[in-house]
Amino acid sequence: MRALLQRVTSAQVTVDGDVVGCIDPTEHGAPHGLLALIGVTHSDTESTARALADKVWRLRILDGEQSAADLGAPVLVVSQFTLYADTRKGRRPSWSAAAPGPTAEPLVDAFAAALGELGAPVATGRFGAHMQVESTNDGPVTVMVEA
């Protein structure tokens, strides 16, 4: 499993003109939150999802080398199968390393649920939908995390 994390001051996901997920860190007393784009591969399990959630929650990439856990910062979770694109050959990416929807969706849900159990305020996108993701990346800070 992979998470591409961005430290954000705000983020939201829109599907068919409706906002389906939104975070505003200031509502939680935090200067930043995280946008977590999540990719799933074939060998991932619920245990992988829980381990990645714990890593994301405790990763010290917010102000003053603090974590989302330290600040109670919100996390917007968005599925992103393209994180497993293989672009080594030719001009057309291969998606063969990305898990199919029926495998990936419950693991993205497990990741979001594990974050919630750890205490994170969590918002999500809509799995499989064509989403518009808006964010204000602060820093900019963008980090790839794998479990």
Short mmCIF file of N, CA, C and O in Angstrom, two decimals:
data_model
loop_
_atom_site.label_atom_id
_atom_site.label_comp_id
_atom_site.label_asym_id
_atom_site.label_seq_id
_atom_site.Cartn_x
_atom_site.Cartn_y
_atom_site.Cartn_z
N MET A 1 0.85 -1.18 0.00
CA MET A 1 0.00 0.00 0.00
C MET A 1 0.88 1.23 0.00
O MET A 1 1.94 1.23 0.63
N ARG A 2 0.42 2.24 -0.69
CA ARG A 2 1.15 3.50 -0.77
C ARG A 2 0.22 4.64 -0.41
O ARG A 2 -0.96 4.63 -0.73
N ALA A 3 0.82 5.65 0.21
CA ALA A 3 0.11 6.90 0.49
C ALA A 3 0.98 8.05 0.01
O ALA A 3 2.14 8.15 0.41
N LEU A 4 0.44 8.87 -0.84
CA LEU A 4 1.10 10.11 -1.21
C LEU A 4 0.44 11.17 -0.33
O LEU A 4 -0.75 11.45 -0.46
N LEU A 5 1.22 11.72 0.60
CA LEU A 5 0.69 12.68 1.58
C LEU A 5 1.07 14.09 1.19
O LEU A 5 2.21 14.36 0.81
N GLN A 6 0.11 14.99 1.34
CA GLN A 6 0.38 16.40 1.19
C GLN A 6 -0.07 17.12 2.45
O GLN A 6 -1.18 16.88 2.94
N ARG A 7 0.82 17.97 2.96
CA ARG A 7 0.44 18.85 4.07
C ARG A 7 -0.39 19.97 3.48
O ARG A 7 0.06 20.68 2.58
N VAL A 8 -1.63 20.12 3.97
CA VAL A 8 -2.56 21.08 3.37
C VAL A 8 -3.17 22.01 4.43
O VAL A 8 -3.27 21.65 5.59
N THR A 9 -3.57 23.18 3.95
CA THR A 9 -4.34 24.08 4.81
C THR A 9 -5.83 23.88 4.58
O THR A 9 -6.64 24.29 5.40
N SER A 10 -6.17 23.23 3.45
CA SER A 10 -7.56 22.84 3.17
C SER A 10 -7.55 21.85 2.01
O SER A 10 -6.61 21.83 1.22
N ALA A 11 -8.61 21.04 1.94
CA ALA A 11 -8.74 20.09 0.83
C ALA A 11 -10.18 19.63 0.74
O ALA A 11 -10.88 19.53 1.77
N GLN A 12 -10.61 19.36 -0.49
CA GLN A 12 -11.96 18.83 -0.68
C GLN A 12 -12.02 18.00 -1.95
O GLN A 12 -11.21 18.15 -2.86
N VAL A 13 -13.02 17.10 -1.99
CA VAL A 13 -13.28 16.24 -3.14
C VAL A 13 -14.70 16.49 -3.60
O VAL A 13 -15.64 16.49 -2.79
N THR A 14 -14.84 16.69 -4.91
CA THR A 14 -16.15 16.92 -5.51
C THR A 14 -16.44 15.82 -6.52
O THR A 14 -15.55 15.43 -7.29
N VAL A 15 -17.67 15.30 -6.49
CA VAL A 15 -18.13 14.31 -7.46
C VAL A 15 -19.45 14.82 -8.05
O VAL A 15 -20.38 15.12 -7.29
N ASP A 16 -19.50 14.94 -9.35
CA ASP A 16 -20.71 15.43 -10.04
C ASP A 16 -21.24 16.73 -9.44
O ASP A 16 -22.44 16.90 -9.25
N GLY A 17 -20.33 17.64 -9.09
CA GLY A 17 -20.71 18.95 -8.57
C GLY A 17 -21.02 18.99 -7.09
O GLY A 17 -21.26 20.06 -6.55
N ASP A 18 -21.02 17.83 -6.42
CA ASP A 18 -21.29 17.78 -4.97
C ASP A 18 -20.01 17.52 -4.20
O ASP A 18 -19.24 16.60 -4.54
N VAL A 19 -19.77 18.30 -3.14
CA VAL A 19 -18.63 18.06 -2.27
C VAL A 19 -18.94 16.83 -1.43
O VAL A 19 -19.92 16.80 -0.69
N VAL A 20 -18.10 15.78 -1.59
CA VAL A 20 -18.33 14.53 -0.86
C VAL A 20 -17.38 14.36 0.31
O VAL A 20 -17.62 13.53 1.19
N GLY A 21 -16.30 15.12 0.34
CA GLY A 21 -15.34 15.06 1.43
C GLY A 21 -14.59 16.37 1.52
O GLY A 21 -14.20 16.93 0.50
N CYS A 22 -14.40 16.86 2.75
CA CYS A 22 -13.77 18.17 2.92
C CYS A 22 -13.09 18.22 4.28
O CYS A 22 -13.64 17.71 5.26
N ILE A 23 -11.90 18.81 4.33
CA ILE A 23 -11.25 19.07 5.62
C ILE A 23 -10.87 20.54 5.72
O ILE A 23 -10.43 21.15 4.75
N ASP A 24 -11.06 21.09 6.89
CA ASP A 24 -10.62 22.44 7.24
C ASP A 24 -9.91 22.31 8.58
O ASP A 24 -10.56 22.22 9.62
N PRO A 25 -8.57 22.22 8.56
CA PRO A 25 -7.83 21.99 9.80
C PRO A 25 -8.14 22.99 10.91
O PRO A 25 -8.13 22.62 12.09
N THR A 26 -8.46 24.24 10.56
CA THR A 26 -8.71 25.25 11.60
C THR A 26 -9.94 24.88 12.45
O THR A 26 -10.01 25.26 13.61
N GLU A 27 -10.88 24.12 11.86
CA GLU A 27 -12.04 23.67 12.64
C GLU A 27 -11.64 22.72 13.76
O GLU A 27 -12.39 22.51 14.70
N HIS A 28 -10.45 22.13 13.65
CA HIS A 28 -9.94 21.19 14.66
C HIS A 28 -8.80 21.80 15.47
O HIS A 28 -8.11 21.09 16.18
N GLY A 29 -8.60 23.11 15.29
CA GLY A 29 -7.54 23.79 16.03
C GLY A 29 -6.14 23.48 15.52
O GLY A 29 -5.16 23.68 16.24
N ALA A 30 -6.04 22.99 14.30
CA ALA A 30 -4.74 22.64 13.73
C ALA A 30 -4.42 23.58 12.57
O ALA A 30 -5.32 23.98 11.83
N PRO A 31 -3.14 23.92 12.39
CA PRO A 31 -2.78 24.78 11.27
C PRO A 31 -2.78 24.04 9.93
O PRO A 31 -2.87 24.65 8.88
N HIS A 32 -2.66 22.71 9.98
CA HIS A 32 -2.58 21.90 8.77
C HIS A 32 -3.37 20.61 8.94
O HIS A 32 -3.65 20.18 10.06
N GLY A 33 -3.65 20.00 7.82
CA GLY A 33 -4.18 18.65 7.78
C GLY A 33 -3.42 17.89 6.72
O GLY A 33 -2.42 18.39 6.19
N LEU A 34 -3.88 16.69 6.43
CA LEU A 34 -3.23 15.87 5.41
C LEU A 34 -4.22 15.45 4.33
O LEU A 34 -5.35 15.05 4.65
N LEU A 35 -3.79 15.53 3.09
CA LEU A 35 -4.47 14.90 1.98
C LEU A 35 -3.71 13.61 1.73
O LEU A 35 -2.51 13.65 1.47
N ALA A 36 -4.39 12.47 1.86
CA ALA A 36 -3.76 11.17 1.69
C ALA A 36 -4.34 10.48 0.46
O ALA A 36 -5.49 10.03 0.48
N LEU A 37 -3.55 10.43 -0.60
CA LEU A 37 -3.92 9.69 -1.80
C LEU A 37 -3.44 8.26 -1.60
O LEU A 37 -2.25 8.04 -1.34
N ILE A 38 -4.36 7.28 -1.68
CA ILE A 38 -4.05 5.91 -1.29
C ILE A 38 -4.10 4.96 -2.48
O ILE A 38 -5.11 4.88 -3.17
N GLY A 39 -3.00 4.22 -2.68
CA GLY A 39 -2.93 3.19 -3.71
C GLY A 39 -2.80 1.83 -3.07
O GLY A 39 -2.13 1.66 -2.04
N VAL A 40 -3.45 0.84 -3.67
CA VAL A 40 -3.46 -0.52 -3.15
C VAL A 40 -2.91 -1.47 -4.21
O VAL A 40 -3.26 -1.35 -5.39
N THR A 41 -2.06 -2.41 -3.79
CA THR A 41 -1.55 -3.43 -4.70
C THR A 41 -2.07 -4.80 -4.27
O THR A 41 -2.71 -4.94 -3.22
N HIS A 42 -1.80 -5.81 -5.08
CA HIS A 42 -2.39 -7.14 -4.91
C HIS A 42 -2.08 -7.82 -3.59
O HIS A 42 -2.91 -8.57 -3.06
N SER A 43 -0.91 -7.60 -3.04
CA SER A 43 -0.51 -8.31 -1.82
C SER A 43 -0.95 -7.61 -0.53
O SER A 43 -0.70 -8.12 0.56
N ASP A 44 -1.61 -6.48 -0.61
CA ASP A 44 -2.02 -5.74 0.58
C ASP A 44 -3.15 -6.45 1.32
O ASP A 44 -3.97 -7.15 0.71
N THR A 45 -3.18 -6.24 2.63
CA THR A 45 -4.19 -6.84 3.50
C THR A 45 -4.72 -5.78 4.45
O THR A 45 -4.21 -4.65 4.49
N GLU A 46 -5.69 -6.15 5.26
CA GLU A 46 -6.20 -5.21 6.26
C GLU A 46 -5.10 -4.83 7.25
O GLU A 46 -5.03 -3.69 7.70
N SER A 47 -4.21 -5.75 7.54
CA SER A 47 -3.07 -5.47 8.42
C SER A 47 -2.17 -4.40 7.79
O SER A 47 -1.68 -3.50 8.48
N THR A 48 -1.97 -4.47 6.49
CA THR A 48 -1.19 -3.46 5.77
C THR A 48 -1.86 -2.09 5.90
O THR A 48 -1.20 -1.08 6.14
N ALA A 49 -3.19 -2.08 5.72
CA ALA A 49 -3.94 -0.83 5.80
C ALA A 49 -3.81 -0.20 7.18
O ALA A 49 -3.62 1.01 7.32
N ARG A 50 -3.91 -1.03 8.23
CA ARG A 50 -3.79 -0.52 9.60
C ARG A 50 -2.38 0.02 9.87
O ARG A 50 -2.21 1.06 10.50
N ALA A 51 -1.36 -0.69 9.40
CA ALA A 51 0.03 -0.25 9.60
C ALA A 51 0.28 1.08 8.89
O ALA A 51 0.94 1.97 9.44
N LEU A 52 -0.23 1.20 7.67
CA LEU A 52 -0.05 2.45 6.93
C LEU A 52 -0.79 3.60 7.61
O LEU A 52 -0.26 4.71 7.72
N ALA A 53 -1.99 3.34 8.11
CA ALA A 53 -2.75 4.39 8.81
C ALA A 53 -1.98 4.88 10.03
O ALA A 53 -1.89 6.09 10.28
N ASP A 54 -1.41 3.96 10.79
CA ASP A 54 -0.64 4.33 11.98
C ASP A 54 0.57 5.18 11.58
O ASP A 54 0.87 6.19 12.22
N LYS A 55 1.25 4.78 10.51
CA LYS A 55 2.42 5.53 10.04
C LYS A 55 2.04 6.94 9.61
O LYS A 55 2.70 7.92 9.95
N VAL A 56 0.96 7.04 8.83
CA VAL A 56 0.49 8.35 8.35
C VAL A 56 0.11 9.24 9.53
O VAL A 56 0.47 10.42 9.58
N TRP A 57 -0.62 8.70 10.49
CA TRP A 57 -1.12 9.45 11.64
C TRP A 57 0.03 10.00 12.49
O TRP A 57 -0.04 11.08 13.05
N ARG A 58 1.13 9.26 12.56
CA ARG A 58 2.25 9.62 13.44
C ARG A 58 3.45 10.24 12.72
O ARG A 58 4.42 10.63 13.36
N LEU A 59 3.38 10.36 11.40
CA LEU A 59 4.49 10.90 10.63
C LEU A 59 4.64 12.40 10.92
O LEU A 59 3.70 13.17 10.78
N ARG A 60 5.84 12.82 11.27
CA ARG A 60 6.10 14.19 11.71
C ARG A 60 6.43 15.09 10.52
O ARG A 60 7.59 15.43 10.29
N ILE A 61 5.37 15.49 9.79
CA ILE A 61 5.58 16.38 8.63
C ILE A 61 4.76 17.66 8.75
O ILE A 61 4.72 18.44 7.81
N LEU A 62 4.17 17.90 9.90
CA LEU A 62 3.43 19.14 10.10
C LEU A 62 4.32 20.14 10.83
O LEU A 62 5.48 19.87 11.13
N ASP A 63 3.79 21.33 11.12
CA ASP A 63 4.58 22.39 11.75
C ASP A 63 5.37 21.90 12.95
O ASP A 63 4.85 21.14 13.77
N GLY A 64 6.61 22.37 13.05
CA GLY A 64 7.44 22.06 14.20
C GLY A 64 7.74 20.59 14.33
O GLY A 64 7.92 20.08 15.44
N GLU A 65 7.80 19.87 13.21
CA GLU A 65 8.05 18.43 13.20
C GLU A 65 7.03 17.68 14.06
O GLU A 65 7.36 16.71 14.73
N GLN A 66 5.79 18.13 14.00
CA GLN A 66 4.71 17.44 14.70
C GLN A 66 3.95 16.56 13.72
O GLN A 66 4.02 16.74 12.51
N SER A 67 3.20 15.62 14.28
CA SER A 67 2.40 14.72 13.47
C SER A 67 0.93 15.14 13.53
O SER A 67 0.54 15.97 14.36
N ALA A 68 0.13 14.54 12.67
CA ALA A 68 -1.31 14.76 12.74
C ALA A 68 -1.84 14.31 14.10
O ALA A 68 -2.73 14.94 14.67
N ALA A 69 -1.25 13.25 14.64
CA ALA A 69 -1.65 12.76 15.97
C ALA A 69 -1.37 13.81 17.04
O ALA A 69 -2.19 14.01 17.95
N ASP A 70 -0.24 14.49 16.95
CA ASP A 70 0.12 15.52 17.93
C ASP A 70 -0.88 16.67 17.91
O ASP A 70 -1.19 17.25 18.96
N LEU A 71 -1.37 17.01 16.71
CA LEU A 71 -2.21 18.19 16.55
C LEU A 71 -3.71 17.88 16.43
O LEU A 71 -4.52 18.80 16.41
N GLY A 72 -4.06 16.60 16.33
CA GLY A 72 -5.46 16.26 16.07
C GLY A 72 -5.91 16.73 14.70
O GLY A 72 -7.07 17.09 14.50
N ALA A 73 -4.98 16.73 13.76
CA ALA A 73 -5.23 17.27 12.43
C ALA A 73 -6.09 16.31 11.60
O ALA A 73 -5.93 15.09 11.68
N PRO A 74 -6.98 16.85 10.77
CA PRO A 74 -7.84 16.00 9.93
C PRO A 74 -7.10 15.43 8.73
O PRO A 74 -6.07 15.97 8.29
N VAL A 75 -7.64 14.34 8.19
CA VAL A 75 -7.06 13.67 7.03
C VAL A 75 -8.16 13.43 6.00
O VAL A 75 -9.21 12.88 6.33
N LEU A 76 -7.92 13.86 4.77
CA LEU A 76 -8.81 13.57 3.66
C LEU A 76 -8.22 12.40 2.89
O LEU A 76 -7.10 12.48 2.38
N VAL A 77 -8.95 11.28 2.84
CA VAL A 77 -8.49 10.04 2.22
C VAL A 77 -9.14 9.90 0.85
O VAL A 77 -10.38 9.91 0.75
N VAL A 78 -8.30 9.75 -0.20
CA VAL A 78 -8.80 9.63 -1.57
C VAL A 78 -8.10 8.44 -2.23
O VAL A 78 -6.87 8.37 -2.26
N SER A 79 -8.88 7.49 -2.76
CA SER A 79 -8.29 6.35 -3.46
C SER A 79 -7.62 6.83 -4.74
O SER A 79 -8.12 7.74 -5.42
N GLN A 80 -6.48 6.22 -5.06
CA GLN A 80 -5.68 6.69 -6.20
C GLN A 80 -4.89 5.51 -6.79
O GLN A 80 -3.72 5.32 -6.49
N PHE A 81 -5.55 4.70 -7.62
CA PHE A 81 -4.89 3.53 -8.18
C PHE A 81 -3.67 3.89 -9.02
O PHE A 81 -2.74 3.09 -9.17
N THR A 82 -3.61 5.12 -9.53
CA THR A 82 -2.50 5.52 -10.39
C THR A 82 -1.17 5.61 -9.64
O THR A 82 -0.12 5.72 -10.28
N LEU A 83 -1.19 5.51 -8.31
CA LEU A 83 0.08 5.47 -7.57
C LEU A 83 0.89 4.22 -7.89
O LEU A 83 2.08 4.15 -7.61
N TYR A 84 0.22 3.22 -8.47
CA TYR A 84 0.92 1.99 -8.87
C TYR A 84 1.17 1.92 -10.37
O TYR A 84 1.37 0.84 -10.92
N ALA A 85 1.20 3.06 -11.04
CA ALA A 85 1.51 3.09 -12.47
C ALA A 85 2.96 2.65 -12.70
O ALA A 85 3.86 3.02 -11.94
N ASP A 86 3.17 1.85 -13.72
CA ASP A 86 4.51 1.47 -14.14
C ASP A 86 4.77 2.18 -15.46
O ASP A 86 4.12 1.89 -16.47
N THR A 87 5.72 3.11 -15.44
CA THR A 87 6.01 3.92 -16.64
C THR A 87 7.40 3.64 -17.19
O THR A 87 7.93 4.43 -17.97
N ARG A 88 7.98 2.51 -16.81
CA ARG A 88 9.35 2.21 -17.23
C ARG A 88 9.47 1.94 -18.72
O ARG A 88 10.52 2.19 -19.31
N LYS A 89 8.43 1.40 -19.34
CA LYS A 89 8.51 1.04 -20.76
C LYS A 89 7.45 1.79 -21.55
O LYS A 89 6.31 1.88 -21.13
N GLY A 90 7.85 2.31 -22.68
CA GLY A 90 6.91 2.94 -23.59
C GLY A 90 6.32 4.23 -23.05
O GLY A 90 6.84 4.85 -22.12
N ARG A 91 5.19 4.60 -23.63
CA ARG A 91 4.54 5.86 -23.28
C ARG A 91 3.18 5.67 -22.64
O ARG A 91 2.52 6.64 -22.29
N ARG A 92 2.76 4.43 -22.51
CA ARG A 92 1.46 4.13 -21.91
C ARG A 92 1.70 3.43 -20.57
O ARG A 92 2.29 2.37 -20.53
N PRO A 93 1.25 4.03 -19.46
CA PRO A 93 1.47 3.39 -18.16
C PRO A 93 0.75 2.04 -18.07
O PRO A 93 -0.32 1.85 -18.64
N SER A 94 1.37 1.14 -17.35
CA SER A 94 0.72 -0.13 -17.03
C SER A 94 0.14 -0.01 -15.63
O SER A 94 0.76 0.55 -14.72
N TRP A 95 -1.07 -0.52 -15.46
CA TRP A 95 -1.74 -0.47 -14.16
C TRP A 95 -1.78 -1.84 -13.51
O TRP A 95 -2.51 -2.05 -12.55
N SER A 96 -1.00 -2.79 -14.01
CA SER A 96 -1.10 -4.17 -13.53
C SER A 96 -0.72 -4.34 -12.06
O SER A 96 -1.16 -5.29 -11.42
N ALA A 97 0.06 -3.44 -11.49
CA ALA A 97 0.43 -3.55 -10.08
C ALA A 97 -0.68 -3.04 -9.15
O ALA A 97 -0.66 -3.32 -7.95
N ALA A 98 -1.64 -2.32 -9.69
CA ALA A 98 -2.75 -1.80 -8.87
C ALA A 98 -3.77 -2.92 -8.66
O ALA A 98 -4.12 -3.64 -9.58
N ALA A 99 -4.24 -3.03 -7.44
CA ALA A 99 -5.26 -4.03 -7.12
C ALA A 99 -6.58 -3.65 -7.79
O ALA A 99 -6.89 -2.46 -7.90
N PRO A 100 -7.38 -4.63 -8.21
CA PRO A 100 -8.69 -4.32 -8.79
C PRO A 100 -9.63 -3.75 -7.73
O PRO A 100 -9.44 -3.96 -6.53
N GLY A 101 -10.65 -3.04 -8.19
CA GLY A 101 -11.60 -2.38 -7.30
C GLY A 101 -12.14 -3.24 -6.17
O GLY A 101 -12.13 -2.81 -5.01
N PRO A 102 -12.61 -4.47 -6.44
CA PRO A 102 -13.17 -5.28 -5.36
C PRO A 102 -12.17 -5.63 -4.26
O PRO A 102 -12.54 -5.88 -3.12
N THR A 103 -10.88 -5.62 -4.61
CA THR A 103 -9.84 -5.85 -3.60
C THR A 103 -9.45 -4.54 -2.93
O THR A 103 -9.27 -4.48 -1.71
N ALA A 104 -9.31 -3.49 -3.72
CA ALA A 104 -8.81 -2.21 -3.21
C ALA A 104 -9.81 -1.47 -2.34
O ALA A 104 -9.43 -0.91 -1.30
N GLU A 105 -11.07 -1.42 -2.74
CA GLU A 105 -12.05 -0.60 -2.02
C GLU A 105 -12.14 -0.94 -0.52
O GLU A 105 -12.07 -0.03 0.32
N PRO A 106 -12.27 -2.22 -0.13
CA PRO A 106 -12.34 -2.50 1.30
C PRO A 106 -11.06 -2.12 2.06
O PRO A 106 -11.10 -1.79 3.24
N LEU A 107 -9.91 -2.14 1.35
CA LEU A 107 -8.66 -1.78 2.02
C LEU A 107 -8.52 -0.27 2.18
O LEU A 107 -7.98 0.20 3.19
N VAL A 108 -9.01 0.50 1.21
CA VAL A 108 -9.03 1.96 1.38
C VAL A 108 -9.98 2.30 2.53
O VAL A 108 -9.67 3.14 3.38
N ASP A 109 -11.12 1.62 2.59
CA ASP A 109 -12.07 1.82 3.70
C ASP A 109 -11.44 1.44 5.03
O ASP A 109 -11.62 2.13 6.03
N ALA A 110 -10.67 0.34 5.05
CA ALA A 110 -10.01 -0.10 6.29
C ALA A 110 -8.96 0.92 6.73
O ALA A 110 -8.80 1.18 7.93
N PHE A 111 -8.26 1.50 5.77
CA PHE A 111 -7.27 2.54 6.07
C PHE A 111 -7.97 3.73 6.74
O PHE A 111 -7.53 4.21 7.79
N ALA A 112 -9.05 4.21 6.14
CA ALA A 112 -9.79 5.35 6.69
C ALA A 112 -10.36 5.02 8.06
O ALA A 112 -10.29 5.84 8.98
N ALA A 113 -10.90 3.82 8.23
CA ALA A 113 -11.46 3.40 9.52
C ALA A 113 -10.37 3.33 10.59
O ALA A 113 -10.58 3.76 11.73
N ALA A 114 -9.20 2.81 10.22
CA ALA A 114 -8.09 2.72 11.17
C ALA A 114 -7.64 4.10 11.61
O ALA A 114 -7.35 4.32 12.79
N LEU A 115 -7.60 5.06 10.69
CA LEU A 115 -7.26 6.44 11.07
C LEU A 115 -8.28 6.97 12.07
O LEU A 115 -7.91 7.59 13.07
N GLY A 116 -9.56 6.73 11.81
CA GLY A 116 -10.61 7.17 12.72
C GLY A 116 -10.47 6.54 14.10
O GLY A 116 -10.64 7.22 15.12
N GLU A 117 -10.12 5.26 14.14
CA GLU A 117 -9.93 4.58 15.43
C GLU A 117 -8.74 5.15 16.19
O GLU A 117 -8.73 5.13 17.43
N LEU A 118 -7.75 5.66 15.46
CA LEU A 118 -6.58 6.27 16.10
C LEU A 118 -6.89 7.68 16.62
O LEU A 118 -6.10 8.24 17.36
N GLY A 119 -8.03 8.23 16.20
CA GLY A 119 -8.43 9.55 16.67
C GLY A 119 -8.46 10.63 15.61
O GLY A 119 -8.73 11.79 15.91
N ALA A 120 -8.17 10.26 14.38
CA ALA A 120 -8.14 11.27 13.31
C ALA A 120 -9.54 11.67 12.88
O ALA A 120 -10.39 10.81 12.69
N PRO A 121 -9.78 12.96 12.70
CA PRO A 121 -10.98 13.40 11.98
C PRO A 121 -10.75 13.03 10.51
O PRO A 121 -9.76 13.47 9.92
N VAL A 122 -11.62 12.21 9.94
CA VAL A 122 -11.41 11.68 8.58
C VAL A 122 -12.56 12.07 7.67
O VAL A 122 -13.72 11.98 8.05
N ALA A 123 -12.21 12.50 6.46
CA ALA A 123 -13.17 12.68 5.37
C ALA A 123 -12.65 11.83 4.22
O ALA A 123 -11.45 11.51 4.16
N THR A 124 -13.54 11.45 3.31
CA THR A 124 -13.12 10.59 2.20
C THR A 124 -13.70 11.06 0.88
O THR A 124 -14.69 11.80 0.84
N GLY A 125 -13.08 10.57 -0.18
CA GLY A 125 -13.62 10.73 -1.51
C GLY A 125 -14.62 9.60 -1.74
O GLY A 125 -15.06 8.96 -0.79
N ARG A 126 -14.96 9.36 -3.00
CA ARG A 126 -15.89 8.28 -3.34
C ARG A 126 -15.16 7.30 -4.25
O ARG A 126 -14.78 7.65 -5.37
N PHE A 127 -14.96 6.09 -3.76
CA PHE A 127 -14.19 5.09 -4.49
C PHE A 127 -14.76 4.86 -5.88
O PHE A 127 -15.97 4.71 -6.06
N GLY A 128 -13.89 4.85 -6.88
CA GLY A 128 -14.28 4.54 -8.25
C GLY A 128 -14.93 5.68 -9.01
O GLY A 128 -15.17 5.55 -10.21
N ALA A 129 -15.22 6.77 -8.34
CA ALA A 129 -15.88 7.90 -9.00
C ALA A 129 -14.83 8.78 -9.68
O ALA A 129 -13.65 8.78 -9.31
N HIS A 130 -15.27 9.54 -10.67
CA HIS A 130 -14.42 10.58 -11.25
C HIS A 130 -14.48 11.76 -10.28
O HIS A 130 -15.53 12.37 -10.12
N MET A 131 -13.37 12.04 -9.62
CA MET A 131 -13.33 13.04 -8.56
C MET A 131 -12.51 14.25 -8.98
O MET A 131 -11.52 14.11 -9.68
N GLN A 132 -12.92 15.41 -8.51
CA GLN A 132 -12.10 16.61 -8.60
C GLN A 132 -11.58 16.86 -7.19
O GLN A 132 -12.37 17.01 -6.25
N VAL A 133 -10.26 16.87 -7.06
CA VAL A 133 -9.63 17.07 -5.75
C VAL A 133 -8.98 18.44 -5.75
O VAL A 133 -8.16 18.75 -6.61
N GLU A 134 -9.39 19.26 -4.79
CA GLU A 134 -8.81 20.59 -4.62
C GLU A 134 -8.08 20.62 -3.30
O GLU A 134 -8.60 20.13 -2.29
N SER A 135 -6.88 21.20 -3.31
CA SER A 135 -6.14 21.31 -2.06
C SER A 135 -5.21 22.51 -2.12
O SER A 135 -4.82 22.95 -3.21
N THR A 136 -4.87 22.99 -0.95
CA THR A 136 -3.85 24.01 -0.83
C THR A 136 -2.69 23.36 -0.10
O THR A 136 -2.73 23.16 1.11
N ASN A 137 -1.69 22.96 -0.88
CA ASN A 137 -0.51 22.28 -0.35
C ASN A 137 0.37 23.34 0.29
O ASN A 137 0.73 24.33 -0.33
N ASP A 138 0.69 23.14 1.56
CA ASP A 138 1.46 24.13 2.30
C ASP A 138 2.91 23.71 2.41
O ASP A 138 3.22 22.61 2.88
N GLY A 139 3.81 24.56 1.98
CA GLY A 139 5.23 24.29 2.08
C GLY A 139 5.94 24.53 0.76
O GLY A 139 6.72 25.43 0.63
N PRO A 140 5.70 23.76 -0.26
CA PRO A 140 4.89 22.56 -0.32
C PRO A 140 5.58 21.38 0.35
O PRO A 140 6.80 21.25 0.31
N VAL A 141 4.76 20.54 0.95
CA VAL A 141 5.26 19.30 1.55
C VAL A 141 4.46 18.15 0.96
O VAL A 141 3.24 18.12 1.07
N THR A 142 5.17 17.25 0.26
CA THR A 142 4.57 16.05 -0.33
C THR A 142 5.51 14.89 -0.07
O THR A 142 6.69 14.98 -0.38
N VAL A 143 4.97 13.80 0.53
CA VAL A 143 5.81 12.67 0.94
C VAL A 143 5.13 11.37 0.52
O VAL A 143 3.92 11.20 0.74
N MET A 144 5.91 10.43 -0.04
CA MET A 144 5.41 9.09 -0.36
C MET A 144 5.72 8.17 0.82
O MET A 144 6.85 8.14 1.31
N VAL A 145 4.70 7.44 1.26
CA VAL A 145 4.83 6.53 2.40
C VAL A 145 4.37 5.15 1.93
O VAL A 145 3.34 5.02 1.27
N GLU A 146 5.12 4.11 2.29
CA GLU A 146 4.72 2.75 1.94
C GLU A 146 4.69 1.89 3.18
O GLU A 146 5.44 2.10 4.12
N ALA A 147 3.78 0.91 3.16
CA ALA A 147 3.70 -0.05 4.27
C ALA A 147 3.80 -1.45 3.72
O ALA A 147 3.54 -1.72 2.58
#
